[in-house]
Structure formats: structure tokens, C-alpha cells
mmCIF file with all atom_site columns, C-alpha atoms and ligand atoms in Angstrom:
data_model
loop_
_atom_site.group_PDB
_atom_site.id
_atom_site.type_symbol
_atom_site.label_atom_id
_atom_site.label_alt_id
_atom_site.label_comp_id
_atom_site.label_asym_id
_atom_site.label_entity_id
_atom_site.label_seq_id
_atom_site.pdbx_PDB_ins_code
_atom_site.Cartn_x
_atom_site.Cartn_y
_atom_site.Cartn_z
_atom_site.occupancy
_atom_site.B_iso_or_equiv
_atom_site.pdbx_formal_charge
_atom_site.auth_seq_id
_atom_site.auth_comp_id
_atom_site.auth_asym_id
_atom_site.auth_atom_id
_atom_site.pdbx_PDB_model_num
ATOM   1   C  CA  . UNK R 1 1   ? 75.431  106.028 67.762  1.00 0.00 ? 1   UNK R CA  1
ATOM   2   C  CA  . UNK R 1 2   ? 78.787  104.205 68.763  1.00 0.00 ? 2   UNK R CA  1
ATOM   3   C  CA  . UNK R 1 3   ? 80.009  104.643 65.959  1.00 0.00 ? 3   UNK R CA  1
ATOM   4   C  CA  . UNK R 1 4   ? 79.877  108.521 66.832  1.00 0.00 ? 4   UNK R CA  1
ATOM   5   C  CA  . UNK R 1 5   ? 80.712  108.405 69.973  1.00 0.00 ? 5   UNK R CA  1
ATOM   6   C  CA  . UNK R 1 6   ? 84.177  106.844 68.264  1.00 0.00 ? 6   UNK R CA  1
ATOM   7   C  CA  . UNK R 1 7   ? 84.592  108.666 65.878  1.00 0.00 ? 7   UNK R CA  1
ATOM   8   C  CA  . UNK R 1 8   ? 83.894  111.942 68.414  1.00 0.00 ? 8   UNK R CA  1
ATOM   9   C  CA  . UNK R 1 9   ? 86.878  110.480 70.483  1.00 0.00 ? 9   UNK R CA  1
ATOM   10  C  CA  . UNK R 1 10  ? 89.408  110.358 67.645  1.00 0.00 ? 10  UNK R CA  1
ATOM   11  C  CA  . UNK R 1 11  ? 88.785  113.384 66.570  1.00 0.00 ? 11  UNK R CA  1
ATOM   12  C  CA  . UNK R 1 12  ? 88.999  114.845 69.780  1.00 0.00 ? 12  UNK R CA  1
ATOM   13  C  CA  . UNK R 1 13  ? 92.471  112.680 70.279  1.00 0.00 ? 13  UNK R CA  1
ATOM   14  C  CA  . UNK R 1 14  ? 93.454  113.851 66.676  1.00 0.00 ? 14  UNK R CA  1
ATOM   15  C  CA  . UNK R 1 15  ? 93.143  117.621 68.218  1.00 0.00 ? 15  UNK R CA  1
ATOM   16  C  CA  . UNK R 1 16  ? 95.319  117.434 70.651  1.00 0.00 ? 16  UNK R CA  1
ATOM   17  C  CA  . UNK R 1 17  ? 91.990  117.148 73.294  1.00 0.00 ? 17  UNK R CA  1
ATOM   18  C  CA  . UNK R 1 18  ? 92.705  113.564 74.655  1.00 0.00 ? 18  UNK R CA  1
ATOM   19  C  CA  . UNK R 1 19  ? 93.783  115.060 78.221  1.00 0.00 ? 19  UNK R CA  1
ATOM   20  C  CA  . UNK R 1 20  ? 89.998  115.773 78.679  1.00 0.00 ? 20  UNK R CA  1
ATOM   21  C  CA  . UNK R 1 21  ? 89.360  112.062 78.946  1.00 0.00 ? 21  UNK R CA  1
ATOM   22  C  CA  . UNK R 1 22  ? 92.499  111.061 81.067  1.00 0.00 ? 22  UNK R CA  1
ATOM   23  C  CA  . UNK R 1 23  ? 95.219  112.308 83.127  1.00 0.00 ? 23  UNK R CA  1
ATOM   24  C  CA  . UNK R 1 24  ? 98.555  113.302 82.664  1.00 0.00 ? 24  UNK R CA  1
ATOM   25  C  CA  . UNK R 1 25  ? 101.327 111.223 83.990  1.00 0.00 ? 25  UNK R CA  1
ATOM   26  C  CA  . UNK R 1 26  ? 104.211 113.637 84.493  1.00 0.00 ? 26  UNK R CA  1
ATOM   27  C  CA  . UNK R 1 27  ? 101.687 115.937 86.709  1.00 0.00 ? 27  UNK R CA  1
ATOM   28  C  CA  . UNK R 1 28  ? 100.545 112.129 88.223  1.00 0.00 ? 28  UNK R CA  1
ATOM   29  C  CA  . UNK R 1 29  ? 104.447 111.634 89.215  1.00 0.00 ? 29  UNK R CA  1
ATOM   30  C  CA  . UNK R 1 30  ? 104.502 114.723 91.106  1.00 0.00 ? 30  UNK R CA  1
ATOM   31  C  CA  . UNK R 1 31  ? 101.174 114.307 92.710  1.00 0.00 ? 31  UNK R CA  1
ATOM   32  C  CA  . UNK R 1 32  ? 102.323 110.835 93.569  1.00 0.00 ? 32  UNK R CA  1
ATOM   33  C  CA  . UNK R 1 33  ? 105.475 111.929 95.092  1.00 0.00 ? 33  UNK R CA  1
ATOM   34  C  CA  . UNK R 1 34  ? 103.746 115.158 96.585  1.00 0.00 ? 34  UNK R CA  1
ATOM   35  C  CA  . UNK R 1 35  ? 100.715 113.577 98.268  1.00 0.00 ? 35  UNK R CA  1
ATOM   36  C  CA  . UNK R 1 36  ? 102.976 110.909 100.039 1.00 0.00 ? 36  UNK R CA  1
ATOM   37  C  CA  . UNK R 1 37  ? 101.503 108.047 98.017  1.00 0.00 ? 37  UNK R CA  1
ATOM   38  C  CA  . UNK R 1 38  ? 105.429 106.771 97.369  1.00 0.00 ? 38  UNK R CA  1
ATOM   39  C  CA  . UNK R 1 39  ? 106.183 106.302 101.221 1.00 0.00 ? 39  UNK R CA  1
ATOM   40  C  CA  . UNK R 1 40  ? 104.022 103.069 101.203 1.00 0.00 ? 40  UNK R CA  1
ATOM   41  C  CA  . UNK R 1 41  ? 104.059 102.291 97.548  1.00 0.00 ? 41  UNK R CA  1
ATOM   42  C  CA  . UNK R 1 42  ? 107.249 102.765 96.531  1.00 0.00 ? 42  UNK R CA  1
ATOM   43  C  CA  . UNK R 1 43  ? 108.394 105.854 94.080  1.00 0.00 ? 43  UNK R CA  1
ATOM   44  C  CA  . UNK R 1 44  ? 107.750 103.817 91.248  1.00 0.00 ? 44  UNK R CA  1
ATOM   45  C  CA  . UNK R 1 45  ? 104.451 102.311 92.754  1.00 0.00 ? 45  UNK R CA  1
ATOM   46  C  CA  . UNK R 1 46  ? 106.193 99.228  92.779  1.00 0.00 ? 46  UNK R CA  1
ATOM   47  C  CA  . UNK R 1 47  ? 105.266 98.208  96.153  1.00 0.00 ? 47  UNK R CA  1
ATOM   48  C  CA  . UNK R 1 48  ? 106.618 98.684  98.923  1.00 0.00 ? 48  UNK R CA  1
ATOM   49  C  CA  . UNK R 1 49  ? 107.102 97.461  102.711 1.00 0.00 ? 49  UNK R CA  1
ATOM   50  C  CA  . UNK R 1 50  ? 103.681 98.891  103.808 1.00 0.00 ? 50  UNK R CA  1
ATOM   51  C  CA  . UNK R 1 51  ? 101.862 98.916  100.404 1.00 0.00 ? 51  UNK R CA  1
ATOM   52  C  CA  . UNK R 1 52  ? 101.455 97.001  97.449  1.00 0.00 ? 52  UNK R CA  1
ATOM   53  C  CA  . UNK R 1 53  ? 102.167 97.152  94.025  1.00 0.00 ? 53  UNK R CA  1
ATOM   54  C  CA  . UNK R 1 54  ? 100.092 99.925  92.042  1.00 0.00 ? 54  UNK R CA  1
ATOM   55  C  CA  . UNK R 1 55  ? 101.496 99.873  88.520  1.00 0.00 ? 55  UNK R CA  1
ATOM   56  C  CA  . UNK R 1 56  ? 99.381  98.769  86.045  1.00 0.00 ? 56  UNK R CA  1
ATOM   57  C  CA  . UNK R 1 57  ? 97.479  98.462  88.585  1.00 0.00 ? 57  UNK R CA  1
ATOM   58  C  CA  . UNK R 1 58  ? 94.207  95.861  86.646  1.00 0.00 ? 58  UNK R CA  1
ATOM   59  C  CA  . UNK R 1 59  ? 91.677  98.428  88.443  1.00 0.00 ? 59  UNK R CA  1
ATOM   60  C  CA  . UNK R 1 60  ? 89.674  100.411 86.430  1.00 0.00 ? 60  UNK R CA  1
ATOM   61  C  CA  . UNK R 1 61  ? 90.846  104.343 86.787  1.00 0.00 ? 61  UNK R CA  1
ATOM   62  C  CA  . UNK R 1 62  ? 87.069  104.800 88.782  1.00 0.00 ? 62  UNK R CA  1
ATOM   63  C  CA  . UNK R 1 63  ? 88.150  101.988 91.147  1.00 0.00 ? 63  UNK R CA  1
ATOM   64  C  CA  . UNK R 1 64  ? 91.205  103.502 92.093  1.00 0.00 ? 64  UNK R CA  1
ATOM   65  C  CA  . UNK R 1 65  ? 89.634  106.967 92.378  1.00 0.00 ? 65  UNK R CA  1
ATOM   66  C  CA  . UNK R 1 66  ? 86.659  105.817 94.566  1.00 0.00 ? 66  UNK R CA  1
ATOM   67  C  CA  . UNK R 1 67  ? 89.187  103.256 96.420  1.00 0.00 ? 67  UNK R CA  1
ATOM   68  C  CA  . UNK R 1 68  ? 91.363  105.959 97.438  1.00 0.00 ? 68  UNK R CA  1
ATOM   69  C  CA  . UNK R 1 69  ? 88.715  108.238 98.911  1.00 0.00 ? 69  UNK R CA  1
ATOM   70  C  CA  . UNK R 1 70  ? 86.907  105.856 101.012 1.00 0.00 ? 70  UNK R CA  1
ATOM   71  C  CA  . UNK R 1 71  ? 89.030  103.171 101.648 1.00 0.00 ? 71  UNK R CA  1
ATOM   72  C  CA  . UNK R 1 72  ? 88.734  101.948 105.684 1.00 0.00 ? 72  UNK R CA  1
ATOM   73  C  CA  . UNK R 1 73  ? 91.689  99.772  105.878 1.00 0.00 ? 73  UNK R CA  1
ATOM   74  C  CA  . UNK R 1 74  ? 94.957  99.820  106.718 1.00 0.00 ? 74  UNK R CA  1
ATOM   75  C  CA  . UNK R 1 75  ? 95.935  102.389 104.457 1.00 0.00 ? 75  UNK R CA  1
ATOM   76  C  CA  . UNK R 1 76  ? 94.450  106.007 105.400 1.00 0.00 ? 76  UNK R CA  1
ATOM   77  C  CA  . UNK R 1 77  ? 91.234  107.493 103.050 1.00 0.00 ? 77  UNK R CA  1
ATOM   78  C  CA  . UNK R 1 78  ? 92.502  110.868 101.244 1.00 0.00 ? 78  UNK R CA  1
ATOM   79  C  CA  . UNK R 1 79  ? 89.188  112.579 101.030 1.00 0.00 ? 79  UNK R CA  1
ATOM   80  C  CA  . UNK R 1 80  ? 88.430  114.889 98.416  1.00 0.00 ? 80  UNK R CA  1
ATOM   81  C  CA  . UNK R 1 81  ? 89.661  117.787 99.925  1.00 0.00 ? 81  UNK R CA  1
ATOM   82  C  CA  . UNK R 1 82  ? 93.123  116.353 100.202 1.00 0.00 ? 82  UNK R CA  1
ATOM   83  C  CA  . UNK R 1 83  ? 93.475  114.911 96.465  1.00 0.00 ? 83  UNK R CA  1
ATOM   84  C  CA  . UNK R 1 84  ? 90.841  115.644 93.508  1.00 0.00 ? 84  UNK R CA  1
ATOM   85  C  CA  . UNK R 1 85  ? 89.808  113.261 91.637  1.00 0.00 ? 85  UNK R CA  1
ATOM   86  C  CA  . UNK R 1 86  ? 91.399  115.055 88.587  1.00 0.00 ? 86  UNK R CA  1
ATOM   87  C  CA  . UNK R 1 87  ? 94.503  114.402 90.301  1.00 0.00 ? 87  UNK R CA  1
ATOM   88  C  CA  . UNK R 1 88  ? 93.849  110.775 91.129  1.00 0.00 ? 88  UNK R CA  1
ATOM   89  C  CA  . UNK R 1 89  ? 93.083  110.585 87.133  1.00 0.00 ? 89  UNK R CA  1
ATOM   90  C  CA  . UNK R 1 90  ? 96.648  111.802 86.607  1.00 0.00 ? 90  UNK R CA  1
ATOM   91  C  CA  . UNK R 1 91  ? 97.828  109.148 89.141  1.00 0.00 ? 91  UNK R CA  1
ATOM   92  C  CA  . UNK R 1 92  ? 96.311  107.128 87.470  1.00 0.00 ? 92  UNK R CA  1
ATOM   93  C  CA  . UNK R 1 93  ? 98.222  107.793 84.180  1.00 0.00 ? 93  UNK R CA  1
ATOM   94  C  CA  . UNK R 1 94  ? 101.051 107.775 85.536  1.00 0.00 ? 94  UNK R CA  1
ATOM   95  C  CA  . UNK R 1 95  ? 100.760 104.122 87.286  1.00 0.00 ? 95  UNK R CA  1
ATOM   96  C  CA  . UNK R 1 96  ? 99.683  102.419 84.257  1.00 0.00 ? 96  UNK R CA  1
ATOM   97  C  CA  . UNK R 1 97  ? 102.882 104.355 82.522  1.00 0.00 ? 97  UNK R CA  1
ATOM   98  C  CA  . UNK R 1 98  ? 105.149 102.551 84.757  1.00 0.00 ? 98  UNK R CA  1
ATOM   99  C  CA  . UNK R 1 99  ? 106.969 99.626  82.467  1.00 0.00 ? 99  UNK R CA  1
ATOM   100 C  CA  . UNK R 1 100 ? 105.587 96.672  82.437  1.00 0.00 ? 100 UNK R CA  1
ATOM   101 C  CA  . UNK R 1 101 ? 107.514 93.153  84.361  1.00 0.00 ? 101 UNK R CA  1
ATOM   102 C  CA  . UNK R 1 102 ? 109.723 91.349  81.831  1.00 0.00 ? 102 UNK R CA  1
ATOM   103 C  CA  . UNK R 1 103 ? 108.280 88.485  80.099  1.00 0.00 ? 103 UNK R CA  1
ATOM   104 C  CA  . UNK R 1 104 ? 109.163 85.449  82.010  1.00 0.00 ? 104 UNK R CA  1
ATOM   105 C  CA  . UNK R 1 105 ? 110.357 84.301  77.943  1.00 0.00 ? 105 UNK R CA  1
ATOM   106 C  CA  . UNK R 1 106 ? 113.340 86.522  77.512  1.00 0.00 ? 106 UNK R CA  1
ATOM   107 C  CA  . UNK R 1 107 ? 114.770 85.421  80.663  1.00 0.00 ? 107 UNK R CA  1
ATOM   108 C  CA  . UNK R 1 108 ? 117.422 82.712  79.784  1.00 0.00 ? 108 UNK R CA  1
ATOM   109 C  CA  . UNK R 1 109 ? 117.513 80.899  82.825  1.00 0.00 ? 109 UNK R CA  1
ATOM   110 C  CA  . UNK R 1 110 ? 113.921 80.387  83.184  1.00 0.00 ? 110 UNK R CA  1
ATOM   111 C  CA  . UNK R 1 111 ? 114.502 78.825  79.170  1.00 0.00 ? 111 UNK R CA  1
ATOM   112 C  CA  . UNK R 1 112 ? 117.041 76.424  79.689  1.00 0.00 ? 112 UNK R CA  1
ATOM   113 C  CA  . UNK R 1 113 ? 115.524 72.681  78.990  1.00 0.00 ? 113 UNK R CA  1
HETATM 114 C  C1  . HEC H 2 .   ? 100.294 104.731 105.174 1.00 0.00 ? 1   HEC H C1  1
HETATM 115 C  C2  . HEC H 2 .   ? 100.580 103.931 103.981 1.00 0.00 ? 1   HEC H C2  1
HETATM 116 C  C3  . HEC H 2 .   ? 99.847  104.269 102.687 1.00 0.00 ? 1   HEC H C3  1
HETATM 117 C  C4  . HEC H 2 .   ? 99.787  105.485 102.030 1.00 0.00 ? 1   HEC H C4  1
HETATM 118 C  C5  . HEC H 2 .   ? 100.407 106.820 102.453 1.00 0.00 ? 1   HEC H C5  1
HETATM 119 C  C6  . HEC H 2 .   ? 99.039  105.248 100.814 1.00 0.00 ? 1   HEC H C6  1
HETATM 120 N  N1  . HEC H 2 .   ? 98.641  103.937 100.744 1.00 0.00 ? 1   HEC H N1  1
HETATM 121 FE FE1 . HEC H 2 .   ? 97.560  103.072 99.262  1.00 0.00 ? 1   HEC H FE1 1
HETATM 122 N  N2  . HEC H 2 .   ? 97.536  101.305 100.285 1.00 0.00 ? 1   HEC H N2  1
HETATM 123 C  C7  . HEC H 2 .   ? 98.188  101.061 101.487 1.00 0.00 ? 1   HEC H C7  1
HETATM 124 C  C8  . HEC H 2 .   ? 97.902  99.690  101.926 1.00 0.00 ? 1   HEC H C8  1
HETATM 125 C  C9  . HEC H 2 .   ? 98.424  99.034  103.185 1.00 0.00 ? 1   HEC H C9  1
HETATM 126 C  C10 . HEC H 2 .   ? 97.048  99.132  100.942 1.00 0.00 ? 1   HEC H C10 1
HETATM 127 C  C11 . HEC H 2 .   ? 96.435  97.716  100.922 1.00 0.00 ? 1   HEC H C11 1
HETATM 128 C  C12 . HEC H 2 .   ? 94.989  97.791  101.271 1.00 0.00 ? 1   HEC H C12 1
HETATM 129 C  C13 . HEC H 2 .   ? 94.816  98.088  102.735 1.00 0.00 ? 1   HEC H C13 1
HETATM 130 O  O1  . HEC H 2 .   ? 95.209  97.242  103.537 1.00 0.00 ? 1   HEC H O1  1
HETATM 131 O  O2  . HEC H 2 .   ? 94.302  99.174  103.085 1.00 0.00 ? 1   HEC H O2  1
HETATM 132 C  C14 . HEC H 2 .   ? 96.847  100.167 99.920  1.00 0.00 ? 1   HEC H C14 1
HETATM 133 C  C15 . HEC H 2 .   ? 96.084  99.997  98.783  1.00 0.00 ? 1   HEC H C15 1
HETATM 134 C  C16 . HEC H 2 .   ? 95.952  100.936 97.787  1.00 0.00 ? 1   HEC H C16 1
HETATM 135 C  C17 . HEC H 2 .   ? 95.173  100.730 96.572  1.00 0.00 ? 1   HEC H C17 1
HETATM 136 C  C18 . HEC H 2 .   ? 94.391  99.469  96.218  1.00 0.00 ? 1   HEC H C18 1
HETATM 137 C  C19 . HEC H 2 .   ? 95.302  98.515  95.498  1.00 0.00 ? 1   HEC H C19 1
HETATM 138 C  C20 . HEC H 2 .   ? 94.549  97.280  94.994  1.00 0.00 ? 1   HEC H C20 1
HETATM 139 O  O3  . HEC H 2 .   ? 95.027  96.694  94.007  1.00 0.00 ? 1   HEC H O3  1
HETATM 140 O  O4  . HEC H 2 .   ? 93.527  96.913  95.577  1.00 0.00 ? 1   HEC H O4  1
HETATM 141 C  C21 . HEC H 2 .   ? 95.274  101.868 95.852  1.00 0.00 ? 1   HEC H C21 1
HETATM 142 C  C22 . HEC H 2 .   ? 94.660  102.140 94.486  1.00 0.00 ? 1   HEC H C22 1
HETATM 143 C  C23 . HEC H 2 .   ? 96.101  102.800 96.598  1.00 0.00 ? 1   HEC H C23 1
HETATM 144 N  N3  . HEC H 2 .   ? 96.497  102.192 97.775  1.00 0.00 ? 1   HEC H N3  1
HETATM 145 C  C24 . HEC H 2 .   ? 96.452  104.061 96.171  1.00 0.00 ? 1   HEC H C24 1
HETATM 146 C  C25 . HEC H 2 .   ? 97.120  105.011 96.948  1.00 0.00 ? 1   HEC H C25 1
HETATM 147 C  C26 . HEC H 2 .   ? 97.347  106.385 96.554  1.00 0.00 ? 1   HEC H C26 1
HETATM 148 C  C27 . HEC H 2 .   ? 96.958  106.972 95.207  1.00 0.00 ? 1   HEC H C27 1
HETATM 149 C  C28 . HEC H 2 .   ? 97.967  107.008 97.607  1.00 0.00 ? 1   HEC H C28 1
HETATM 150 C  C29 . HEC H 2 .   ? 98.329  108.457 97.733  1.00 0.00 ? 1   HEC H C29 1
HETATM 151 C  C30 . HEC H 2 .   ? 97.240  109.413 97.583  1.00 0.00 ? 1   HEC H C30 1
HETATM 152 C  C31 . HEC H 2 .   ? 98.152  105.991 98.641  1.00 0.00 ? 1   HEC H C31 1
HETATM 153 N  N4  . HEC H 2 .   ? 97.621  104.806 98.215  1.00 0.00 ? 1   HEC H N4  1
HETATM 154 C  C32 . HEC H 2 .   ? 98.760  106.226 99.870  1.00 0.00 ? 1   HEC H C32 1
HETATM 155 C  C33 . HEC H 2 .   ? 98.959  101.961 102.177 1.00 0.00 ? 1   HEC H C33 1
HETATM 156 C  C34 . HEC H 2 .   ? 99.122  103.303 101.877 1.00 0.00 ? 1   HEC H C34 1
#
């Protein structure tokens, strides 16, 4: 049966149908910037001066999603009405599109013996 369900996927990916399973990041950019996520996150997500660091972000995309609707802490819920969870998928996309911190390896000075 897993083996199906696989198989199911990447066909479905092979078809051009993978944006049924997860978000877009160039729509998640724009819902990032339009919803007002950047003014405590940062643009990139990359943290900022009232918010932390959300790309590649290690929660799972339901995590975020169910975070950002009922969080009670410092930073404000967004219920449903004010962002979709479709759109928090696309968020989500885009976040975990954001490049990824250099390897602490290819930085010389951190190499010298
Ligand atoms: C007013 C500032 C503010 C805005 C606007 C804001 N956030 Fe936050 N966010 C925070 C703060 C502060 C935290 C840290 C947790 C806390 O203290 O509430 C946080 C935490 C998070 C986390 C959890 C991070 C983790 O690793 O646990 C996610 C996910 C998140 N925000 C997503 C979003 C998204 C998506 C938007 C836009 C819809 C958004 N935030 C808008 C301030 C903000």
C-alpha cells in the first residue's frame, strides 16, 4: 500500500500536480510581505529585532500553520479569516526556499590551524 501511495505521488509530481501537496513560494513571498509577517521577521525571514528566524524553519509545515493561528504570545494569532491555511502552506514554501547558512567549513578563518 506504500508503495502506492509513492508511486501515486510521483506520478502526480511527474504531471505537473505537485502544487496540490505544497505551496508555492513566489505566491508565499508576497503573502509574506503582504500579511506583515516581514516587519518582525525580517523580509527574508531571517529574523529580525522583534521576531526570530523562520527560514528553514525545523517545524513541520502543520506546526507552523497551527502555530500561527493560535499562538498566545508575544507575537499576535492571525486567525483564519486573516491568512488561510493554503496561504500559510505557500509561506511555508517559501521559508524553507530561503538559502541555507554557509557551512562553517568553507569559511577560511574558522580553518586556519
Ligand atoms: C508583531 C510581530 C510579529 C508579527 C507581525 C509576526 N510574528 Fe511570528 N513571531 C513573533 C515573535 C515575537 C515570535 C516568537 C514567539 C513569541 O514570543 O510569540 C514569533 C514566532 C513565530 C513562529 C514560531 C517560530 C518557532 O520556531 O517557534 C512562526 C512560525 C511565526 N512567528 C510565523 C509568522 C508568520 C507566518 C507571520 C505573518 C502571518 C508572523 N509570524 C507575524 C512576532 C511576530
Amino acid at each position: 500500500m506504500k508503495k502506492l501511495v509513492y508511486a501515486a505521488l510521483v506520478a502526480a509530481t511527474a504531471c505537473g500536480l505537485s502544487s496540490a501537496f505544497a505551496g508555492d513560494a513566489t505566491k508565499g513571498k508576497a503573502t509574506f510581505v503582504g500579511k506583515g509577517c516581514w516587519q518582525c521577521h525580517g523580509y527574508e525571514g531571517q529574523g529580525g529585532s522583534a521576531g526570530p528566524r523562520l527560514a528553514n524553519t525545523q517545524l513541520p509545515e502543520d506546526g507552523l500553520i497551527s502555530f500561527v493561528h493560535n499562538t498566545n504570545g508575544i507575537m499576535p494569532p492571525f486567525s483564519e479569516k486573516l491568512i488561510s491555511d493554503a496561504e500559510l502552506s505557500d509561506i511555508y514554501a517559501y521559508l524553507q526556499s530561503r538559502p541555507k547558512p554557509a557551512d562553517p567549513k568553507t569559511i577560511p578563518l574558522l580553518n586556519l590551524k
